[in-house]
Coordinates of C-alpha atoms and ligand atoms in Angstrom, one line a residue:
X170 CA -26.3 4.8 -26.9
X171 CA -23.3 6.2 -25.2
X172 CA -20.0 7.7 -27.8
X173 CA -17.2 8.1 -27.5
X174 CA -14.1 9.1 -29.6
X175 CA -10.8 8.4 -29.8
X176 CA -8.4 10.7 -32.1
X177 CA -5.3 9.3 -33.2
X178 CA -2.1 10.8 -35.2
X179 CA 0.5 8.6 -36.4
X180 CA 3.1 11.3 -35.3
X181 CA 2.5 11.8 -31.8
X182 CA 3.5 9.4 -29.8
X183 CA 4.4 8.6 -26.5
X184 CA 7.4 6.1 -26.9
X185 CA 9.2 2.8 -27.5
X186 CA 7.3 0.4 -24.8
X187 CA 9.9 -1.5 -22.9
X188 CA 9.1 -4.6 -23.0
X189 CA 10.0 -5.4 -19.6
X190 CA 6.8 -3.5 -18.3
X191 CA 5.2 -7.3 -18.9
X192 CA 7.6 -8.3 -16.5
X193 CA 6.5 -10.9 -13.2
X194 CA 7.5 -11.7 -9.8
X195 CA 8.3 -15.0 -8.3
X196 CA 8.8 -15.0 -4.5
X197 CA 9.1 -17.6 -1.9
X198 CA 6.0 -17.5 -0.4
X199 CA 2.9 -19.6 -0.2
X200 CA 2.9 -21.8 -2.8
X201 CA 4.5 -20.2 -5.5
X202 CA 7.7 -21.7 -5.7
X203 CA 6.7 -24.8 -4.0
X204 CA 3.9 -26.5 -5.7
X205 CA 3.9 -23.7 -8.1
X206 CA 7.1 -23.7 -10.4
X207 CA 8.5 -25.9 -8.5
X208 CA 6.8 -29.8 -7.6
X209 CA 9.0 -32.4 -8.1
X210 CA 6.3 -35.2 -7.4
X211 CA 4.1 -33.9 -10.2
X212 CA 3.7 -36.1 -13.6
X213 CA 4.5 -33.4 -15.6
X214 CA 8.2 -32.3 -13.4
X215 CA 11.4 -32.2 -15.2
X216 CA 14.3 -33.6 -14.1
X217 CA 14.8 -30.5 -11.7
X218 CA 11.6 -30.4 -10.6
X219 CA 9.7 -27.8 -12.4
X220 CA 6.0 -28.0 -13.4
X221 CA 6.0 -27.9 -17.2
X222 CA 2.9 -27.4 -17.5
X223 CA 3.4 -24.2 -15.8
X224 CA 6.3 -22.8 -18.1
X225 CA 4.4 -23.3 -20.7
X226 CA 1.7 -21.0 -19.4
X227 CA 4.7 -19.0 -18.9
X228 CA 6.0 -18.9 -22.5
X229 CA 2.5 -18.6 -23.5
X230 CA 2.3 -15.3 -21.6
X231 CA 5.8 -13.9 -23.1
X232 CA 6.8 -13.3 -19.4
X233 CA 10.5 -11.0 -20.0
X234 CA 11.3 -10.7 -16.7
X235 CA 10.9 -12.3 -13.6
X236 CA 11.4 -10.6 -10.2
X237 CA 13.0 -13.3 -7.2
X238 CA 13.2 -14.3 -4.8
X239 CA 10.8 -11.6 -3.1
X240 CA 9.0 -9.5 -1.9
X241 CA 9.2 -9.2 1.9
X242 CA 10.8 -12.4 2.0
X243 CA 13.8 -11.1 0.8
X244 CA 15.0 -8.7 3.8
X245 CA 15.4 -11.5 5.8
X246 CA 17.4 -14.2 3.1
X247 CA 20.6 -15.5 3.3
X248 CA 21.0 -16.9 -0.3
X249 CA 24.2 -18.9 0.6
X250 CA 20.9 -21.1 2.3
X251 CA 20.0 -22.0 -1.1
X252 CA 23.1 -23.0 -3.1
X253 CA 25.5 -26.2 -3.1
X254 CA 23.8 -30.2 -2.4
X255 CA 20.3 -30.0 -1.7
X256 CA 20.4 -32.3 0.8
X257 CA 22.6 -30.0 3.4
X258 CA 20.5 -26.9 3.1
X259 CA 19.1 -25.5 6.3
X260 CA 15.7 -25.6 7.3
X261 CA 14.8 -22.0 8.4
X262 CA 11.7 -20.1 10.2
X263 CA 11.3 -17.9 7.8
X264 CA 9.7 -14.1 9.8
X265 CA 8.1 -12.3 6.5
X266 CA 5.4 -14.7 6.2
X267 CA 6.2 -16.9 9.4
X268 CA 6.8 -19.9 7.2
X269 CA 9.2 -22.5 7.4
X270 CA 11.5 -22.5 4.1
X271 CA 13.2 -25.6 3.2
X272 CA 16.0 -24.0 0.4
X273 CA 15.1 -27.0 -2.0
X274 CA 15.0 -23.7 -4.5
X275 CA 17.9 -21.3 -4.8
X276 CA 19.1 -18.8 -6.7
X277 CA 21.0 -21.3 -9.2
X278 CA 17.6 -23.3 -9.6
X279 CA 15.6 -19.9 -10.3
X280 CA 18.1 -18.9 -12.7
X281 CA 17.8 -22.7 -14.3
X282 CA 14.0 -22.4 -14.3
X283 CA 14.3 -18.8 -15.9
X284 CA 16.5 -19.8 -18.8
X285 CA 14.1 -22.7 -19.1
X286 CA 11.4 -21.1 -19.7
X287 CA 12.6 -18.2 -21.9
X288 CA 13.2 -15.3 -19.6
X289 CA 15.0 -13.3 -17.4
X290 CA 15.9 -12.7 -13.8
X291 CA 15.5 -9.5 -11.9
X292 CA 17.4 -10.3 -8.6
X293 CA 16.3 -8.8 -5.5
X294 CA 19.3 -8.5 -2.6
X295 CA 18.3 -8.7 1.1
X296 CA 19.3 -5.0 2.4
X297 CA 16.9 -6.0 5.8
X298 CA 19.2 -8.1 7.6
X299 CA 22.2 -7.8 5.0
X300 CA 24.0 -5.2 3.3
X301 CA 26.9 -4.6 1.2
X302 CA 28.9 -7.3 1.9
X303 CA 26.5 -10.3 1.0
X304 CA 25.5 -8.3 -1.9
X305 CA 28.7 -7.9 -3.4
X306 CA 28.8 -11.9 -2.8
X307 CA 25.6 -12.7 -4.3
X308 CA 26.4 -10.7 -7.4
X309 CA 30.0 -12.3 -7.8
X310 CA 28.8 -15.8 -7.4
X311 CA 26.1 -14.6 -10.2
X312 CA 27.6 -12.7 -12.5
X313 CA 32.1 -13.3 -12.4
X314 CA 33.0 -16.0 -15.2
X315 CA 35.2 -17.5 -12.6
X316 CA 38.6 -17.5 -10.6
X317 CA 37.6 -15.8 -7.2
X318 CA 35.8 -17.6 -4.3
X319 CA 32.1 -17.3 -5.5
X320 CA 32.0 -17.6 -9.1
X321 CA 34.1 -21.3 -8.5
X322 CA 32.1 -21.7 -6.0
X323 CA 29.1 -21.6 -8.3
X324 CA 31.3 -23.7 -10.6
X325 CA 31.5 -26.2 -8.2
X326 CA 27.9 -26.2 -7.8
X327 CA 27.2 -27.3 -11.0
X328 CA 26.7 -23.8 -13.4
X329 CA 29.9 -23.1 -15.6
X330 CA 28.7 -20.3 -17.1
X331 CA 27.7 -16.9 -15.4
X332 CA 24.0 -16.1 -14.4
X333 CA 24.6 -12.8 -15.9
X334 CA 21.8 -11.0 -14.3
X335 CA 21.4 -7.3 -15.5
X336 CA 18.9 -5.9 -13.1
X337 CA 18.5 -5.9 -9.3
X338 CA 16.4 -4.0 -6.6
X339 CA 18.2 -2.5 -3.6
X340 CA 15.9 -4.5 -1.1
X341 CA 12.0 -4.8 -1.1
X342 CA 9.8 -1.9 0.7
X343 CA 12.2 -0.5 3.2
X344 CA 9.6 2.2 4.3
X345 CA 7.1 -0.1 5.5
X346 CA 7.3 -1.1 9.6
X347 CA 6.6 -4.9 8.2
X348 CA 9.5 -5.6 7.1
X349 CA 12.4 -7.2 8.6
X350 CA 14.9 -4.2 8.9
X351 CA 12.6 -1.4 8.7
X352 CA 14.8 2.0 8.1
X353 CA 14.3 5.6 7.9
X354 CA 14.5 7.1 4.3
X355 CA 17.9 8.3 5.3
X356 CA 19.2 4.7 7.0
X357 CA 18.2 3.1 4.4
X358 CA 19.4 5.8 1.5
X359 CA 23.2 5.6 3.1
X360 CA 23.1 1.8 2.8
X361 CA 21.1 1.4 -1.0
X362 CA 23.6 4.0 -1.7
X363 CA 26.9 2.4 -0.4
X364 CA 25.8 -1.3 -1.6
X365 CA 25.1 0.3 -5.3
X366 CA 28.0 1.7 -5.3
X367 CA 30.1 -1.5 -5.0
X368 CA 27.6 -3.3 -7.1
X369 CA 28.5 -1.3 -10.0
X370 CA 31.9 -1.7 -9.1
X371 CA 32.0 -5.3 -9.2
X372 CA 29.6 -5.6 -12.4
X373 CA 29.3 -1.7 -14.5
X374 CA 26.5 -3.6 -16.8
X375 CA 24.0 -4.2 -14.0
X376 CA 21.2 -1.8 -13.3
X377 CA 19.7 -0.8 -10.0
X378 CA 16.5 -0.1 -8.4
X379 CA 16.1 1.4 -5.4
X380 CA 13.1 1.1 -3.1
X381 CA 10.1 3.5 -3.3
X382 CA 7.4 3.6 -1.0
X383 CA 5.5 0.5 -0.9
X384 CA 2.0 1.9 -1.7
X385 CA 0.6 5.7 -2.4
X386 CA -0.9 5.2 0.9
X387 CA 2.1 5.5 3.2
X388 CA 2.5 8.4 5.6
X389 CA 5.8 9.2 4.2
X390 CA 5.6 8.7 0.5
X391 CA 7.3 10.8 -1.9
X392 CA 9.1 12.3 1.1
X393 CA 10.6 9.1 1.3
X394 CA 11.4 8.6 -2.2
X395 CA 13.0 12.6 -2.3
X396 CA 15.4 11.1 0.6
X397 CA 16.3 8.3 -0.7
X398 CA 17.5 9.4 -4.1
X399 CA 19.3 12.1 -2.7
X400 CA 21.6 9.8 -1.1
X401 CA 21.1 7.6 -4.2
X402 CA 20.7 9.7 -7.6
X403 CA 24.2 8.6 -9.0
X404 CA 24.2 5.1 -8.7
X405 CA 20.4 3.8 -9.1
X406 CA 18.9 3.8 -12.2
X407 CA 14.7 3.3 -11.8
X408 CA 12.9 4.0 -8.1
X409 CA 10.5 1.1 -7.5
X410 CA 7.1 1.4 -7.2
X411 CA 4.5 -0.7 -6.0
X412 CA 0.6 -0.3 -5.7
X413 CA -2.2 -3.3 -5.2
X414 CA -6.1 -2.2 -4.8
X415 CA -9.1 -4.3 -3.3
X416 CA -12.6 -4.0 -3.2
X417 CA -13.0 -5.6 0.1
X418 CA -16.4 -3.6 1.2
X419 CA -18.4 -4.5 -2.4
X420 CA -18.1 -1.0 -3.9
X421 CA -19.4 -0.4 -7.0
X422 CA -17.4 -1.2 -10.2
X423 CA -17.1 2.1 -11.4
X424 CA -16.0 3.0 -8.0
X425 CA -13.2 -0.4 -8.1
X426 CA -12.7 0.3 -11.7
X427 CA -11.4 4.4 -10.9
X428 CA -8.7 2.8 -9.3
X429 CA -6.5 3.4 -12.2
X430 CA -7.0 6.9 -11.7
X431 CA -4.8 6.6 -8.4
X432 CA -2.3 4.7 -10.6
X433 CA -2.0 7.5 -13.1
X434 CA -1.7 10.2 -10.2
X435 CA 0.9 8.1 -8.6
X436 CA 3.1 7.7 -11.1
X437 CA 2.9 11.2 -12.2
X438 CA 3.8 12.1 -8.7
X439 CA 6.9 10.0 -8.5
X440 CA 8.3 10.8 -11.6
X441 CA 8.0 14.9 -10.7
X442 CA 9.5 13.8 -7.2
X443 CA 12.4 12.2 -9.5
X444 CA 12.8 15.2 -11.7
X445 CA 12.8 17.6 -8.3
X446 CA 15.8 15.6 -7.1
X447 CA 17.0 15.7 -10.9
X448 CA 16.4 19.4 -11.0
X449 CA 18.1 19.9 -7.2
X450 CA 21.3 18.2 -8.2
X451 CA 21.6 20.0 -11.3
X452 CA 21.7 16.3 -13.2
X453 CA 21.1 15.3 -16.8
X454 CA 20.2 12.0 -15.5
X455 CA 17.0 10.7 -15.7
X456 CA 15.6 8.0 -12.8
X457 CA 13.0 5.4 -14.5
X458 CA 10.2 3.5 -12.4
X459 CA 10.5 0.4 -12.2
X460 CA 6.7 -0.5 -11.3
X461 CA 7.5 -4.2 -9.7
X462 CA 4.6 -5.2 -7.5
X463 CA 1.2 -4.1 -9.0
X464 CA -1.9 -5.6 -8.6
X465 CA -5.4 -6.7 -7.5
X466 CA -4.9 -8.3 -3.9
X467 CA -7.6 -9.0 -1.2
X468 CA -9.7 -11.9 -1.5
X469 CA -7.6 -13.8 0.6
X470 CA -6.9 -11.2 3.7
X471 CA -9.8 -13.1 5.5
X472 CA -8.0 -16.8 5.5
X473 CA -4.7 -15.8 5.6
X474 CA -5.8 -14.5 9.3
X475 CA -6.4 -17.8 10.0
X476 CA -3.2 -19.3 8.6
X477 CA -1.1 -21.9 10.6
X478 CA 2.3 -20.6 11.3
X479 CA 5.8 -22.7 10.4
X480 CA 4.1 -24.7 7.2
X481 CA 6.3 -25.2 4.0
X482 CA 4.6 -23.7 1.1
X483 CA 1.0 -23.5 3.1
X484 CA -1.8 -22.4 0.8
X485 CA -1.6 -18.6 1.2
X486 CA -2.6 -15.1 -0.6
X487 CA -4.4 -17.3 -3.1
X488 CA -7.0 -14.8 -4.6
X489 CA -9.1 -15.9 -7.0
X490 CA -9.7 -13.4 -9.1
X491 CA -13.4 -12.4 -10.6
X492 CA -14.2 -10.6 -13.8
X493 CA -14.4 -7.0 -12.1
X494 CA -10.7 -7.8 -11.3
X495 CA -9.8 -8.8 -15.2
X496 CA -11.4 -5.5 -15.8
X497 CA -9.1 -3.6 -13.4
X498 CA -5.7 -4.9 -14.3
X499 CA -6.8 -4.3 -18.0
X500 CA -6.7 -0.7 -16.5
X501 CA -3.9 -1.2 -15.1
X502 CA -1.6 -3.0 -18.2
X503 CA -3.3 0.6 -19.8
X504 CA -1.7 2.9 -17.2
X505 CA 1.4 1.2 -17.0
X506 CA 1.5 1.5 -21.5
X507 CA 0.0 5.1 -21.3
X508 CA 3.2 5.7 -18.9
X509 CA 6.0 3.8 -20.9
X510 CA 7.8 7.0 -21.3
X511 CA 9.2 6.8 -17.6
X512 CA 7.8 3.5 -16.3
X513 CA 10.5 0.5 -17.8
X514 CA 9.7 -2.1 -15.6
X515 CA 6.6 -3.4 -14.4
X516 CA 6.4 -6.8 -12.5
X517 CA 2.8 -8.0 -11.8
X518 CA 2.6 -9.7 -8.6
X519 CA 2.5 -12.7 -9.0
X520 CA 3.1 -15.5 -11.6
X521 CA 1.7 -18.8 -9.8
X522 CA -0.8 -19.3 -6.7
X523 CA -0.1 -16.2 -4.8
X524 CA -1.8 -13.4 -6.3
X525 CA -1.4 -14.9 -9.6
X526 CA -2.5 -15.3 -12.9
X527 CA -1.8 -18.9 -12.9
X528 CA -3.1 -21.6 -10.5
X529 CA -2.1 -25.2 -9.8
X530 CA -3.3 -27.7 -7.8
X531 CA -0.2 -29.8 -5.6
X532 CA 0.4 -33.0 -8.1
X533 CA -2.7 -32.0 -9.9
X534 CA -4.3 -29.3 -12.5
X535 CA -3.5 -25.9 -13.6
X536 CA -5.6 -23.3 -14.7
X537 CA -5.8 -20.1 -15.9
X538 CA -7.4 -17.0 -13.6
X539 CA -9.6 -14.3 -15.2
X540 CA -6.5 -11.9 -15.0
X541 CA -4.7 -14.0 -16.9
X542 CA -6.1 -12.9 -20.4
X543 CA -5.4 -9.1 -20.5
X544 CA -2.3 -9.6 -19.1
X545 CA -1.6 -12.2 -22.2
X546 CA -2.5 -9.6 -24.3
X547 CA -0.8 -6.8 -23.7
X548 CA 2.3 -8.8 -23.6
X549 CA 1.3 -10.2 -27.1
X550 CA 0.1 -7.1 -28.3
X551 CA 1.3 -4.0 -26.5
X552 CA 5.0 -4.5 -27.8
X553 CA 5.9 -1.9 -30.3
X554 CA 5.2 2.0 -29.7
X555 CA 2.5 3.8 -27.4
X556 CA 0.5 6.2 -29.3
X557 CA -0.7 9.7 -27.5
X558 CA -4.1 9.3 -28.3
X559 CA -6.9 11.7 -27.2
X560 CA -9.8 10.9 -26.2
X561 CA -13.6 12.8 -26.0
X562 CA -16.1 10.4 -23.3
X563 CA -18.5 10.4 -21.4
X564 CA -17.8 10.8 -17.5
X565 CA -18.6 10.2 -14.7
X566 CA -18.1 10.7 -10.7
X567 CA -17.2 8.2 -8.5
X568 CA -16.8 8.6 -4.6
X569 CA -13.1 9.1 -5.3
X570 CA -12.9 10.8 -8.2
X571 CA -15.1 13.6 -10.0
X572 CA -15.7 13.0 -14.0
X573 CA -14.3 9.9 -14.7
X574 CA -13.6 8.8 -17.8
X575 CA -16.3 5.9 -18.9
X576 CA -14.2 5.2 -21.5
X577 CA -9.8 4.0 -20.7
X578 CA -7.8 3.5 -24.0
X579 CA -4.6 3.1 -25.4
X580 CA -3.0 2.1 -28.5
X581 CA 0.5 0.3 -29.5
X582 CA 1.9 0.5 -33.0
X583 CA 3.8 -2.8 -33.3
X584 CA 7.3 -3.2 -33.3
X585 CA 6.9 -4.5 -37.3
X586 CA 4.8 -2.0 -38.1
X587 CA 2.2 -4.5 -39.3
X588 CA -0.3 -4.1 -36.4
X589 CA -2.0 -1.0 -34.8
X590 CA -3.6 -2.4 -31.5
X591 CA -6.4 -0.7 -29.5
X592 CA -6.8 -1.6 -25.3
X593 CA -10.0 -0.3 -24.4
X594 CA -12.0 -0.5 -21.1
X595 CA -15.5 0.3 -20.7
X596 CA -16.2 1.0 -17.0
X597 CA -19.8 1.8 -17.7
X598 CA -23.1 -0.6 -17.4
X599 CA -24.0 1.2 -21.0
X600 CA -22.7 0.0 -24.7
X601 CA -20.1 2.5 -25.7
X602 CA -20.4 3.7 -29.3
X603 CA -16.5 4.6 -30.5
X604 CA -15.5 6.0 -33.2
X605 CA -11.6 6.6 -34.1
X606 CA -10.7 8.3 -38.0
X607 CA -7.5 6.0 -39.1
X608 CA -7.2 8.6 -42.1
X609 CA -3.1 8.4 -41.2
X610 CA -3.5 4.1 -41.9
X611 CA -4.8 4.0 -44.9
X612 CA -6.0 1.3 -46.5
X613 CA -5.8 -1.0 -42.6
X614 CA -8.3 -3.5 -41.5
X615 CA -9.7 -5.1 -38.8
X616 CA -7.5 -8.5 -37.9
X617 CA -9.5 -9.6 -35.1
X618 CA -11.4 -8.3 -32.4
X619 CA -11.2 -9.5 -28.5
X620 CA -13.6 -9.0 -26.0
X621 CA -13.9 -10.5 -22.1
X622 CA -17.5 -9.6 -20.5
X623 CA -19.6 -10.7 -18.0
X624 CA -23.4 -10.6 -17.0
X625 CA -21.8 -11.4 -13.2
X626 CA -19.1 -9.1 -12.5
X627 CA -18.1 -11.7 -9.4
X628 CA -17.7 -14.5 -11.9
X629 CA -14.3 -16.7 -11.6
X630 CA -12.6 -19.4 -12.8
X631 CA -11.7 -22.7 -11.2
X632 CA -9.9 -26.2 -11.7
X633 CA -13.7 -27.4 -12.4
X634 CA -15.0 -24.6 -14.6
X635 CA -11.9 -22.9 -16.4
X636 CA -13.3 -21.2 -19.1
X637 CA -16.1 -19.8 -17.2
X638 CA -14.3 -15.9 -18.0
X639 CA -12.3 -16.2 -21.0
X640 CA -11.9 -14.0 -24.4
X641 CA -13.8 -14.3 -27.3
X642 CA -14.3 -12.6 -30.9
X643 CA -16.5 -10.4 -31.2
X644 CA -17.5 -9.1 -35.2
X645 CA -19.2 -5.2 -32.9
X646 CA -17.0 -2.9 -35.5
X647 CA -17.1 -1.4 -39.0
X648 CA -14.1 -0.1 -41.0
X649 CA -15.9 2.5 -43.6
X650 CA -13.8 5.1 -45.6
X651 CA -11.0 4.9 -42.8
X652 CA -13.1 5.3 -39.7
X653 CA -13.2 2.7 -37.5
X654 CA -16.3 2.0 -34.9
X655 CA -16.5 -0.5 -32.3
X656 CA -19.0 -1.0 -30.2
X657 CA -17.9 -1.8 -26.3
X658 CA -19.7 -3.8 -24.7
X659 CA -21.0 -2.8 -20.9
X660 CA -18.0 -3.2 -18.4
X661 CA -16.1 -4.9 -20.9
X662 CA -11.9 -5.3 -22.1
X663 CA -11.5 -5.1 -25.3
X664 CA -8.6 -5.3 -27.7
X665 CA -8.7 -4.2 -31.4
X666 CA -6.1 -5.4 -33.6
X667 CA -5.8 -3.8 -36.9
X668 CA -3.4 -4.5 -39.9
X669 CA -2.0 -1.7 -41.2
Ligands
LIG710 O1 3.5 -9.6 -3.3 C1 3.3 -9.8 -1.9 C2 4.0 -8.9 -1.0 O2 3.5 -7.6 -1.1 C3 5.5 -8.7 -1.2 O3 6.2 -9.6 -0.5 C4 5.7 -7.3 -0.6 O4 6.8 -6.7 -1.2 C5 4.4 -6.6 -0.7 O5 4.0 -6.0 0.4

């Protein structure tokens, strides 16, 4: 049988987790505001609207921030579409994803449905189309208690109180040519820059993310983000990342799995491009990433070809996610824990329908995706403080990578100190043997054991079959003298909770 080992000290460690790495994204496209939060007709609707079924999920999943209202569909908003009687909102063609938007949800609805269901907004402004000027709007109508033009206009509308929203991104994906007002890293660092600056001026509690590159692919990454803070270093506080990765040609699942070797080399790559424009401008300010689109995205490239244009909420970008997938975003929710030291904010993309975790049916059933349950547990779980464990495996090479690790691990010392909690991923087709010496916990024991494994790595979940991937206990470990042995099973997730 394969070993591996796992050496942990209870005084190195890599940092508070912020919880806000467990963060979400909402935006309006497909279905995931309408007929996903957001379905009026449904049995289950409150009196605004929203699916309750599906903020429940939502609670359920400990969700502390949720990015709106996009995504590409941002740089070509005008928010004042979505505010004051429903029944005057315009109708627009809406060019990100060649939709028509009817407005029915706005920013004071998201901001209704957020404090419904337990968490907060991060507010994305439209620096496309827009700059500045709307901005400064959007954030007064938000965040003033009242007595100037937008914050009574908000009054009007129905919300006395402020939205108070702390955290905002300077736009969505500026470097890509796909979006609706494309810039150059320079264009686009004068205006973050200038809108920021304003922003701060209106509100000094808010913090700012400016736009990274939208993938480790792009021509012009890290370049781009060197540019951008050098126009923006003083007033931004985390550079967004965002990654997604596919297995559209059937690779292997060692070869899908290795994916979160990219991750890791990414994000070290950004933060030294942060600390080079930290270092240049002789600051003793630190910029954070804010990792808020990350994913697995491509089932759905082939249909979405063959959407019709100018639907509201068409059935789009709705991948449905197999177990090799689970498997991946477990590696993923590691990376982004192994990283909490620079990485704040993470936002997996999505929440409902598109690219999501959750799926529901118009008027009809929800259910929950394979991806859903090691996201659930690192939000449960992975709250508290990431430990710098080291760890001896096996390895092996895929086509991208030489000597990959077989073995992907992290571990979070709860914020009670009650609970020491293992995340490992086996990427191999082997049991994994691992043994880790607790002699700094004395006298811990196992609390429970989760494991999520497949014989079919392409096995999903549906409305007709939703427990066909789910978690279950699993009694593979001994606790003798202080050392602790699990055994993994092949490709499996795994999360090992131990009272302390
Ligand atoms: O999450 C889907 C889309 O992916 C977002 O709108 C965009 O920012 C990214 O390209």
């Amino acid at each position: 049988m394969a070993k591996a080992k796992i050496k942990i000290d209870k005084d190195y460690r890599i940092g508070e987790i912020d919880k806000r790495i467990y963060g979400s994204f909402i935006e309006h496209i497909g279905r995931a505001v309408y007929g996903g939060i957001y379905d009026p007709a449904h049995k289950l609707a409150d009196d605004m609207g929203f699916r309750r079924d599906v903020m429940e999920l939502v609670r359920e999943l400990q969700v502390p921030v949720v990015r709106y209202p996009g995504g590409n569909f941002v740089s070509g908003y005008r928010w004042e579409d979505g505010i004051g009687p429903k029944d005057q909102r315009p109708r627009r063609p809406e060019l990100a994803w060649f939709a028509v938007e009817n407005n029915q949800v706005g920013t004071d609805e998201f901001c209704e449905w957020a404090r419904r269901t337990g968490t907060n907004v991060m507010m994305a402004i439209n620096l496309g189309t827009r700059g500045a000027e709307e901005a400064r709007s959007l954030l007064e109508y938000c965040n003033f208690e009242g007595g100037t033009y937008w914050s009574d206009l908000r009054r009007k509308n129905g919300y006395q109180s402020p939205h108070n929203i702390m955290l905002w991104n300077l736009g969505n994906e500026m470097d890509g040519p796909w979006q609706i007002g494309h810039k150059t890293a320079a264009e686009y660092g004068r205006l973050a820059a200038e809108t920021a600056k304003v922003m701060r001026w209106l509100d000094p509690r808010i913090e700012l993310a400016v736009c990274g590159s939208s993938n480790s692919g792009m021509a012009t990454c890290y370049e781009w983000e060197s540019t951008v803070l050098e126009h923006t270093y003083e007033f931004v506080d985390y550079v967004s990342m965002h990654q997604y990765y596919g297995n559209p040609n059937n690779e292997s699942i060692e070869d899908f799995l290795s994916n979160t070797l990219d991750m890791d080399r990414f994000i070290n790559s950004i933060a030294a491009t942060c600390d080079y424009i930290k270092a240049k401008k002789r600051s003793k300010k630190n910029i954070y990433i804010s990792f808020d689109e990350w994913n697995v995205w491509y089932h759905a490239h082939p249909q979405n070809a063959k959407a019709i244009k100018w639907q509201e909420g068409p059935a789009f970008n709705e991948d449905i996610y197999n177990f090799e997938d689970a498997l991946l975003v477990g590696g993923m929710l590691i990376c982004l824990m192994r990283h909490s030291d620079r990485v704040r904010i993470a936002c997996q993309a999505q929440l409902v329908n598109v690219i999501a975790p959750i799926m529901t049916e118009n008027n009809g059933r929800i259910w929950k995706q394979t991806i859903y349950y090691p996201y659930l547990h690192a939000s449960l779980y992975g709250r508290g403080t990431a430990m710098n464990l080291v760890l001896e495996s096996p390895r092996f090479d895929t086509k991208r990578f030489a000597g990959a690790p077989v073995l992907d691990a992290v571990a979070v010392e709860s914020e009670d100190n009650q609970f020491l909690t293992f995340f490992a991923l086996n990427k191999s087709r082997e049991t994994l043997e691992t043994e880790c010496n607790l002699r700094d916990y004395p006298g811990a024991h196992i609390e429970e054991m989760l494991v999520m494994t497949s014989d079919d790595p392409k096995k999903t979940n549906s409305a007709d079959a939703p427990a066909a991937i789910v978690p279950r206990l699993s009694s593979a470990y001994t606790l003798d003298n202080n050392v602790l042995t699990v055994k993994l099973s092949p490709y499996s997730w795994n999360v090992i909770r131990v009272k302390l």
